[in-house]
Amino acid sequence: MVTKIRTRFAPSPTGLLHLGNVRTALFNYLMAAGAGGEFVIRSEDTDRDRSRDDYAMAALEDLRWLGLDWAAAPGEDDGRGPYRQSRRGEIYADYFSALEADGRVYPCFCTQAELAVARKSQLAAGRAPRYPGTCRELDAAGRDRRLLAGERPTLRFRVDAGDALVFDDLVRGEQRMARGDIGDFIVRRSDGTPSFFFSNAVDDALMGITDVLRGEDHLTNTPRQLLLLDALGLAAPRYGHISLVTGADGAPLSKRHGSLGVRDMADAGYFPGALCNHLARLGHKYEVDGYMSMEELAGGFATARLGRAPARHDPVQLQHWQREALHRQPDEALWAWMRDAACPDGRSVAARVTDPDAFVGLVRDNVESPAEAAHWAALLLDAPPRFEEGARAVLALVDRGFFRAAVAELDSQPFREWAKAVGAKTGERGKALYMPLRAALTGETHGPELARVYSYLGRDGVRVRLEAALEHCRPDSGGS
Ligand code: GLU
């Protein structure tokens, strides 16, 4: 029988999700969804000092916003939970006992300072730092004495000599690590909490995870986790280690590359579909270049198409997907998206725009964010009209006569006829005709199609703007 694919995303709730870590979630989701499998979320909150419940909640909200449906999550158990590691203490205790009973682990009393000294001398001798085995052979009496004295040991997993560890990485192919390079590692911290290696591996096994896609920073953890699962007689998932996301400059993603938090991006008006189309292609190649729905992204996903090279986040590419996503929004959705955005005077788009349908139709091809919609709402509806610097520069080169003619020709005719008449009267055409009209009508040197602006403003609106533009023109040099 073929087992159903079951993947997971296992964030540590020590911060908000950002483009880097949410891509890992997306890949795991797509892998499961594409195969008719299941995707679950597990909160790895064993670090008591750094984990926060609000981060765990925020992660779920962000994943839901992105459209990553899950079969189980913290607070939404499917019988294999709980899906919060801090609630799994009893489960872990059983597995610690099993390891102790089999002699696979031993208490280690070494202090941080002692370990640091050992590490330093190993490095000085040109060796990779490894646990030196100080507490490995402590006898029972020695252990008991130290325990009775109140020392709180960690628990270390014994890595005995043997064949190299080999596993087949879903992305990187065969991986090999000598046991001697691993060293005995901690499975339980001195405060009693499980180490990452332990809880992460045990949970994947108990939660029935078949495939794990995670960052390549975890690659060296995998051999340890395989040893551990083998010792516990638990089934290991297949692991695939994906390259990390870098900025366009090749450096690891950081604040320097702008605000890349999922929450911030949602607030700024990015569409979930834009983020998903962008992220799904960071380090994964699709056969099709065009915009895809979540189902299509899942259907076309394959681990064989994951690359090993660092994945570059290019903001220009993200804007491309944002426009693609925006084009697919119906007018009502776009209105909902832009209506609460604040204009420079603090009022919302909805407070300024009286005809939402007409406004959305006017600006939809010229905005990529609600803030840009607010820019147009203010610019087109401000009274008295306001002209941006570029527009003022254009107007300053135009004779007043030009706009007097433009006002005089204003009749109830459509835009094209009006512009033609203004051209005939002033002798201007092409850019010399349309740029001043654009500057006057929109207050900008680029923007929505002029014919649309013209009908949106209406005859009176156009007149008011032309008259305001007159104030910015150069004095007549003799023309009409
Ligand atoms: N909590 C780990 C992390 O956030 C999960 C690693 C994994 O996916 O196995 O890095």
Coordinates of C-alpha atoms and ligand atoms in Angstrom, one line a residue:
M1 CA 0.0 0.0 0.0
V2 CA 1.3 3.4 -0.8
T3 CA 1.2 5.7 2.3
K4 CA -0.4 9.0 1.9
I5 CA 2.1 11.9 1.8
R6 CA 2.0 13.8 5.1
T7 CA 4.2 16.9 5.5
R8 CA 4.5 19.5 8.1
F9 CA 5.7 23.0 8.9
A10 CA 7.3 23.2 12.3
P11 CA 8.0 26.8 13.2
S12 CA 9.6 27.8 16.5
P13 CA 7.4 30.7 17.7
T14 CA 10.2 33.1 18.4
G15 CA 9.2 35.6 15.8
L16 CA 6.9 36.5 13.0
L17 CA 6.8 34.6 9.7
H18 CA 8.8 36.2 6.9
L19 CA 9.4 35.4 3.2
G20 CA 12.2 33.0 4.1
N21 CA 10.5 30.7 6.5
V22 CA 7.1 30.9 5.0
R23 CA 8.5 29.5 1.7
T24 CA 9.4 26.4 3.6
A25 CA 5.7 26.1 4.8
L26 CA 4.5 26.7 1.2
F27 CA 6.7 24.0 -0.3
N28 CA 5.6 21.4 2.3
Y29 CA 2.0 22.4 1.7
L30 CA 2.3 22.2 -2.1
M31 CA 4.1 18.8 -1.8
A32 CA 1.2 17.4 0.2
A33 CA -1.6 19.1 -1.7
G34 CA -0.2 18.1 -5.0
A35 CA -0.2 14.4 -4.0
G36 CA -3.6 14.4 -2.3
G37 CA -1.9 14.2 1.1
E38 CA -2.0 16.1 4.3
F39 CA -0.2 19.0 5.7
V40 CA 0.1 19.7 9.4
I41 CA 1.5 22.5 11.6
R42 CA 3.5 21.9 14.7
S43 CA 4.7 24.5 17.1
E44 CA 8.2 23.9 18.3
D45 CA 8.0 25.9 21.5
T46 CA 10.3 24.0 23.8
D47 CA 12.6 27.1 24.2
R48 CA 10.7 28.5 27.1
D49 CA 12.5 31.8 27.1
R50 CA 12.1 32.7 23.5
S51 CA 8.8 31.1 22.5
R52 CA 5.7 33.3 22.6
D53 CA 2.1 32.3 22.2
D54 CA 1.2 35.3 20.2
Y55 CA 3.9 34.4 17.7
A56 CA 2.4 30.9 17.4
M57 CA -1.1 32.4 16.9
A58 CA 0.3 34.9 14.4
A59 CA 1.9 32.1 12.4
L60 CA -1.4 30.3 12.0
E61 CA -3.2 33.5 11.0
D62 CA -0.5 34.2 8.4
L63 CA -0.6 30.7 7.0
R64 CA -4.4 30.8 6.8
W65 CA -4.2 34.1 5.0
L66 CA -1.9 32.6 2.5
G67 CA -4.4 29.8 1.9
L68 CA -2.4 26.9 3.3
D69 CA -5.1 24.6 4.7
W70 CA -4.0 22.1 7.2
A71 CA -5.2 18.8 8.5
A72 CA -4.0 19.5 12.1
A73 CA -2.4 22.3 14.0
P74 CA -1.9 23.5 17.6
G75 CA -5.4 23.5 19.0
E76 CA -6.7 21.4 16.1
D77 CA -5.8 17.9 16.9
D78 CA -6.4 14.9 14.7
G79 CA -5.6 12.3 17.3
R80 CA -1.8 12.4 16.7
G81 CA -1.2 15.6 18.7
P82 CA -1.0 17.7 20.7
Y83 CA 0.7 19.8 18.0
R84 CA 2.5 22.0 20.5
Q85 CA 5.8 20.5 21.8
S86 CA 5.4 22.2 25.2
R87 CA 2.3 19.9 25.7
R88 CA 4.1 16.7 24.8
G89 CA 6.3 16.3 27.9
E90 CA 4.7 13.0 28.9
I91 CA 5.2 11.5 25.5
Y92 CA 8.8 12.5 25.4
A93 CA 9.3 11.1 29.0
D94 CA 8.4 7.6 27.7
Y95 CA 11.0 7.8 24.9
F96 CA 13.7 9.1 27.2
S97 CA 13.0 6.2 29.5
A98 CA 13.2 3.8 26.6
L99 CA 16.6 5.2 25.6
E100 CA 17.8 5.0 29.2
A101 CA 16.7 1.5 29.6
D102 CA 18.6 0.5 26.4
G103 CA 21.7 2.3 27.6
R104 CA 21.6 4.6 24.6
V105 CA 21.9 7.7 26.6
Y106 CA 23.8 8.9 29.7
P107 CA 23.7 11.9 32.0
C108 CA 26.3 14.5 31.3
F109 CA 27.4 16.9 34.0
C110 CA 29.7 19.0 32.0
T111 CA 29.2 22.7 32.4
Q112 CA 29.0 25.2 29.6
A113 CA 32.4 26.5 30.7
E114 CA 34.0 23.1 30.5
L115 CA 32.5 22.4 27.1
A116 CA 33.8 25.7 25.9
V117 CA 37.3 24.9 27.0
A118 CA 37.2 21.5 25.2
R119 CA 35.8 23.1 22.1
K120 CA 38.6 25.7 22.1
S121 CA 41.4 23.2 22.4
Q122 CA 39.9 21.0 19.7
L123 CA 39.7 24.0 17.4
A124 CA 43.3 25.0 18.3
A125 CA 44.4 21.4 17.4
G126 CA 42.7 21.8 14.0
R127 CA 39.9 19.4 14.8
A128 CA 36.2 19.9 14.5
P129 CA 34.7 20.5 17.9
R130 CA 33.0 17.4 19.3
Y131 CA 31.8 16.3 22.7
P132 CA 35.0 14.8 24.2
G133 CA 33.1 12.1 26.0
T134 CA 34.0 13.2 29.6
C135 CA 30.8 11.8 31.2
R136 CA 30.5 8.8 28.9
E137 CA 31.9 6.3 31.2
L138 CA 31.0 7.7 34.6
D139 CA 30.1 4.8 36.9
A140 CA 26.8 4.5 38.6
A141 CA 28.2 5.5 42.0
G142 CA 29.7 8.6 40.5
R143 CA 26.5 9.6 38.8
D144 CA 24.4 9.0 41.9
R145 CA 26.7 11.2 44.0
R146 CA 26.5 14.1 41.6
L147 CA 22.7 13.7 41.3
L148 CA 22.4 13.7 45.1
A149 CA 24.5 16.8 45.3
G150 CA 21.8 18.5 43.2
E151 CA 23.7 18.7 39.9
R152 CA 21.3 18.8 37.0
P153 CA 22.7 16.8 34.0
T154 CA 21.8 16.9 30.4
L155 CA 21.1 13.6 28.7
R156 CA 23.4 12.6 25.9
F157 CA 22.9 10.2 23.1
R158 CA 25.8 7.8 22.7
V159 CA 27.1 7.7 19.1
D160 CA 29.1 4.5 18.8
A161 CA 31.6 3.7 16.1
G162 CA 30.2 2.1 13.0
D163 CA 29.5 2.6 9.4
A164 CA 29.0 6.0 7.9
L165 CA 25.5 7.3 8.0
V166 CA 24.0 7.5 4.6
F167 CA 20.7 9.0 3.5
D168 CA 19.1 10.0 0.3
D169 CA 18.2 13.7 0.4
L170 CA 15.1 14.6 -1.6
V171 CA 16.9 17.6 -3.0
R172 CA 20.6 16.9 -2.7
G173 CA 20.8 13.2 -3.4
E174 CA 23.0 10.9 -1.3
Q175 CA 24.5 12.4 1.8
R176 CA 27.1 10.7 3.9
M177 CA 28.5 11.5 7.4
A178 CA 31.0 9.5 9.4
R179 CA 29.8 8.6 12.9
G180 CA 33.1 9.9 14.3
D181 CA 32.1 13.3 13.0
I182 CA 29.0 13.4 15.0
G183 CA 29.9 13.1 18.7
D184 CA 27.5 12.3 21.5
F185 CA 24.7 14.9 21.4
I186 CA 22.2 16.2 23.9
V187 CA 18.7 14.9 23.7
R188 CA 17.4 16.4 27.0
R189 CA 18.5 19.8 28.4
S190 CA 19.4 20.2 32.0
D191 CA 16.0 21.9 32.6
G192 CA 14.3 18.7 31.5
T193 CA 13.1 20.0 28.1
P194 CA 13.9 18.0 25.0
S195 CA 16.6 19.2 22.6
F196 CA 15.6 20.1 19.1
F197 CA 17.0 16.9 17.6
F198 CA 14.9 14.8 19.9
S199 CA 11.5 16.4 19.9
N200 CA 11.7 17.2 16.2
A201 CA 12.5 13.6 15.2
V202 CA 10.2 11.9 17.7
D203 CA 7.3 14.1 16.7
D204 CA 7.7 13.6 13.0
A205 CA 7.6 9.9 13.6
L206 CA 4.6 9.9 15.9
M207 CA 2.7 12.4 13.8
G208 CA 3.1 10.1 10.7
I209 CA 5.2 12.6 8.7
T210 CA 6.4 11.0 5.6
D211 CA 8.4 13.9 4.0
V212 CA 10.2 16.9 5.5
L213 CA 11.3 19.8 3.4
R214 CA 13.4 22.2 5.5
G215 CA 16.2 24.7 5.3
E216 CA 19.7 23.4 4.5
D217 CA 20.8 24.8 7.8
H218 CA 19.3 21.6 9.2
L219 CA 21.3 19.3 6.9
T220 CA 23.9 18.3 9.6
N221 CA 21.1 17.6 12.1
T222 CA 19.6 14.8 10.0
P223 CA 22.2 12.1 10.6
R224 CA 21.7 12.6 14.4
Q225 CA 18.0 12.4 14.0
L226 CA 18.2 9.2 11.9
L227 CA 20.4 7.6 14.6
L228 CA 17.9 8.6 17.3
L229 CA 14.9 7.3 15.4
D230 CA 16.7 4.1 14.7
A231 CA 17.5 3.6 18.4
L232 CA 13.8 4.2 19.2
G233 CA 12.5 1.9 16.5
L234 CA 10.6 4.7 14.9
A235 CA 10.1 5.3 11.2
A236 CA 12.1 8.2 9.8
P237 CA 10.6 10.6 7.2
R238 CA 12.3 11.3 3.9
Y239 CA 14.2 14.6 4.3
G240 CA 14.9 17.2 1.7
H241 CA 17.0 20.3 2.5
I242 CA 16.2 23.4 0.5
S243 CA 18.5 26.2 -0.2
L244 CA 18.0 29.4 1.8
V245 CA 16.5 32.5 0.4
T246 CA 18.9 35.4 -0.2
G247 CA 18.3 39.0 -1.2
A248 CA 18.9 40.1 -4.8
D249 CA 22.4 40.9 -3.7
G250 CA 23.1 37.3 -2.7
A251 CA 23.3 38.0 1.0
P252 CA 21.0 36.2 3.4
L253 CA 17.5 37.8 3.7
S254 CA 17.5 40.4 6.4
K255 CA 15.8 43.7 7.3
R256 CA 18.2 45.4 4.9
H257 CA 16.1 44.0 2.0
G258 CA 13.0 45.8 3.2
S259 CA 10.1 44.7 5.2
L260 CA 9.6 41.0 4.4
G261 CA 7.3 39.9 7.2
V262 CA 4.2 38.2 5.9
R263 CA 2.0 40.3 8.2
D264 CA 3.6 43.5 7.0
M265 CA 3.2 42.5 3.4
A266 CA -0.5 41.6 4.0
D267 CA -1.0 45.0 5.6
A268 CA 0.7 46.7 2.6
G269 CA -1.8 45.1 0.3
Y270 CA 0.1 42.2 -1.2
F271 CA -2.3 39.4 -2.4
P272 CA -1.8 35.9 -1.0
G273 CA -1.7 34.7 -4.6
A274 CA 1.2 37.1 -5.4
L275 CA 3.3 35.8 -2.5
C276 CA 2.5 32.2 -3.3
N277 CA 3.4 32.5 -7.0
H278 CA 6.6 34.4 -6.1
L279 CA 7.7 32.0 -3.3
A280 CA 6.8 28.8 -5.1
R281 CA 9.4 29.8 -7.7
L282 CA 12.2 30.7 -5.3
G283 CA 14.3 27.6 -5.7
H284 CA 11.6 25.6 -7.5
K285 CA 11.1 25.6 -11.3
Y286 CA 7.6 25.2 -12.9
E287 CA 7.0 24.2 -16.5
V288 CA 4.6 27.1 -16.8
D289 CA 5.6 30.7 -16.4
G290 CA 2.2 32.2 -16.0
Y291 CA 0.3 33.0 -12.8
M292 CA -1.1 29.9 -11.2
S293 CA -3.9 29.2 -8.7
M294 CA -2.9 27.3 -5.5
E295 CA -4.3 24.1 -7.1
E296 CA -2.1 24.6 -10.1
L297 CA 1.0 25.4 -8.0
A298 CA 0.4 22.2 -6.0
G299 CA -0.3 20.2 -9.2
G300 CA 3.0 21.3 -10.8
F301 CA 5.1 20.9 -7.7
A302 CA 7.8 18.2 -7.6
T303 CA 10.8 17.8 -5.3
A304 CA 12.9 16.9 -8.4
R305 CA 12.3 20.5 -9.5
L306 CA 13.8 22.0 -6.3
G307 CA 17.2 23.5 -6.9
R308 CA 20.3 23.5 -4.8
A309 CA 21.5 26.9 -5.6
P310 CA 20.6 29.8 -3.2
A311 CA 17.2 31.2 -4.1
R312 CA 17.2 34.9 -4.8
H313 CA 14.3 37.0 -3.7
D314 CA 13.9 39.7 -6.4
P315 CA 11.5 42.4 -5.4
V316 CA 10.9 43.2 -9.1
Q317 CA 9.6 39.7 -9.6
L318 CA 7.3 40.0 -6.6
Q319 CA 5.8 43.1 -8.1
H320 CA 5.2 41.2 -11.3
W321 CA 3.1 38.6 -9.4
Q322 CA 1.4 41.3 -7.5
R323 CA 0.2 42.9 -10.8
E324 CA -0.8 39.4 -12.0
A325 CA -2.8 38.7 -8.9
L326 CA -4.4 42.2 -9.0
H327 CA -5.6 41.8 -12.6
R328 CA -7.5 38.7 -11.5
Q329 CA -9.4 40.5 -8.8
P330 CA -13.0 41.5 -9.5
D331 CA -13.8 45.2 -9.0
E332 CA -15.6 44.5 -5.7
A333 CA -12.6 42.8 -4.2
L334 CA -10.4 45.6 -5.3
W335 CA -12.6 48.1 -3.7
A336 CA -12.5 46.2 -0.4
W337 CA -8.7 46.1 -0.8
M338 CA -8.3 49.8 -1.2
R339 CA -11.2 51.4 0.6
D340 CA -9.6 51.8 4.0
A341 CA -6.2 53.1 2.8
A342 CA -5.4 56.5 4.1
C343 CA -5.0 59.5 1.9
P344 CA -2.3 62.1 3.0
D345 CA -5.0 64.1 4.8
G346 CA -5.8 61.0 6.9
R347 CA -9.2 60.3 5.4
S348 CA -9.8 57.0 3.8
V349 CA -10.3 56.3 0.1
A350 CA -13.9 55.4 1.0
A351 CA -14.4 58.7 2.6
R352 CA -13.3 60.5 -0.5
V353 CA -14.7 58.5 -3.4
T354 CA -18.4 58.8 -4.1
D355 CA -18.5 56.4 -7.0
P356 CA -16.5 53.3 -6.1
D357 CA -17.2 51.4 -9.3
A358 CA -16.0 54.3 -11.5
F359 CA -12.9 54.9 -9.3
V360 CA -11.9 51.2 -9.3
G361 CA -12.3 51.2 -13.1
L362 CA -10.2 54.3 -13.3
V363 CA -7.2 53.2 -11.3
R364 CA -7.1 49.5 -11.4
D365 CA -4.5 49.3 -14.1
N366 CA -2.3 51.9 -12.4
V367 CA -2.0 50.7 -8.8
E368 CA -0.1 47.9 -7.1
S369 CA -1.0 48.8 -3.6
P370 CA -3.9 50.4 -1.6
A371 CA -1.5 53.2 -0.8
E372 CA -1.2 54.0 -4.5
A373 CA -5.0 54.0 -4.8
A374 CA -5.1 56.5 -1.9
H375 CA -2.6 58.6 -3.8
W376 CA -4.9 58.8 -6.8
A377 CA -8.0 59.4 -4.7
A378 CA -6.3 62.3 -3.1
L379 CA -4.8 63.7 -6.3
L380 CA -8.0 63.5 -8.3
L381 CA -10.4 64.6 -5.6
D382 CA -8.4 67.2 -3.7
A383 CA -10.0 70.6 -3.9
P384 CA -8.4 72.9 -4.8
P385 CA -6.5 70.6 -7.1
R386 CA -3.0 69.7 -6.2
F387 CA -0.1 69.3 -8.7
E388 CA 2.9 67.1 -8.0
E389 CA 6.3 68.5 -8.6
G390 CA 6.7 66.8 -12.0
A391 CA 3.3 68.1 -13.2
R392 CA 4.2 71.6 -12.0
A393 CA 7.4 71.5 -14.0
V394 CA 5.4 70.5 -17.1
L395 CA 2.8 73.3 -16.6
A396 CA 5.6 75.9 -16.1
L397 CA 6.6 75.3 -19.7
V398 CA 3.1 75.9 -21.1
D399 CA 1.6 79.2 -22.1
R400 CA -1.6 80.2 -20.4
G401 CA -3.2 80.4 -23.8
F402 CA -3.0 76.7 -24.1
F403 CA -5.3 76.1 -21.1
R404 CA -7.5 79.0 -22.0
A405 CA -8.1 77.2 -25.3
A406 CA -8.6 73.9 -23.5
V407 CA -11.3 75.5 -21.3
A408 CA -12.9 77.2 -24.3
E409 CA -13.2 74.0 -26.2
L410 CA -14.7 72.2 -23.3
D411 CA -18.1 71.2 -24.4
S412 CA -20.0 68.0 -23.8
Q413 CA -17.9 66.2 -26.3
P414 CA -15.9 63.0 -25.5
F415 CA -12.3 63.2 -24.6
R416 CA -10.9 62.4 -28.0
E417 CA -12.9 65.1 -29.8
W418 CA -12.0 67.6 -27.1
A419 CA -8.3 66.8 -27.3
K420 CA -8.4 67.1 -31.0
A421 CA -10.1 70.5 -30.8
V422 CA -7.5 71.7 -28.3
G423 CA -4.8 70.5 -30.7
A424 CA -6.3 72.3 -33.6
K425 CA -6.6 75.5 -31.7
T426 CA -3.2 75.5 -30.2
G427 CA -1.2 73.8 -32.9
E428 CA 0.2 71.2 -30.4
R429 CA 0.1 67.5 -30.9
G430 CA 1.5 64.3 -29.5
K431 CA 3.4 64.7 -26.2
A432 CA 3.2 68.5 -26.3
L433 CA -0.5 68.3 -26.4
Y434 CA -1.2 65.3 -24.0
M435 CA 1.5 65.9 -21.4
P436 CA 0.1 69.3 -20.3
L437 CA -3.4 67.9 -20.3
R438 CA -2.3 65.0 -18.2
A439 CA -0.5 67.2 -15.8
A440 CA -3.5 69.4 -15.5
L441 CA -6.1 66.7 -15.2
T442 CA -4.3 64.3 -12.9
G443 CA -1.7 66.4 -11.1
E444 CA 0.9 63.8 -12.2
T445 CA 3.0 63.1 -15.3
H446 CA 1.9 59.5 -15.5
G447 CA -1.1 57.6 -14.5
P448 CA -4.5 56.4 -15.6
E449 CA -5.6 56.7 -19.2
L450 CA -6.6 60.3 -19.8
A451 CA -9.9 59.5 -21.5
R452 CA -10.9 57.7 -18.3
V453 CA -9.8 60.5 -16.1
Y454 CA -11.7 62.9 -18.3
S455 CA -15.0 61.0 -18.0
Y456 CA -14.4 60.3 -14.3
L457 CA -13.9 64.0 -13.5
G458 CA -16.8 65.1 -15.6
R459 CA -17.0 68.4 -17.4
D460 CA -17.1 70.6 -14.3
G461 CA -14.3 68.7 -12.7
V462 CA -12.2 69.0 -15.7
R463 CA -12.9 72.7 -15.9
V464 CA -11.9 73.3 -12.3
R465 CA -8.6 71.5 -12.9
L466 CA -7.8 73.4 -16.1
E467 CA -8.4 76.6 -14.4
A468 CA -6.2 75.6 -11.5
A469 CA -3.5 74.6 -13.9
L470 CA -3.6 78.1 -15.4
E471 CA -2.1 79.4 -12.2
H472 CA 1.0 77.3 -12.8
C473 CA 1.6 78.2 -16.5
R474 CA 4.1 80.6 -17.7
P475 CA 2.8 84.0 -18.7
D476 CA 1.6 84.4 -22.3
S477 CA 4.3 84.8 -24.8
G478 CA 2.0 86.2 -27.3
G479 CA 0.1 83.1 -28.5
S480 CA -3.7 82.7 -28.5
Ligands
GLU1 N1 11.6 24.4 14.5 C1 12.6 24.2 13.4 C2 12.9 25.5 12.7 O1 12.1 26.4 12.8 C3 12.1 23.2 12.5 C4 13.1 22.5 11.6 C5 12.5 21.5 10.8 O2 11.7 21.8 9.9 O3 12.7 20.3 11.0 O4 14.0 25.7 12.2

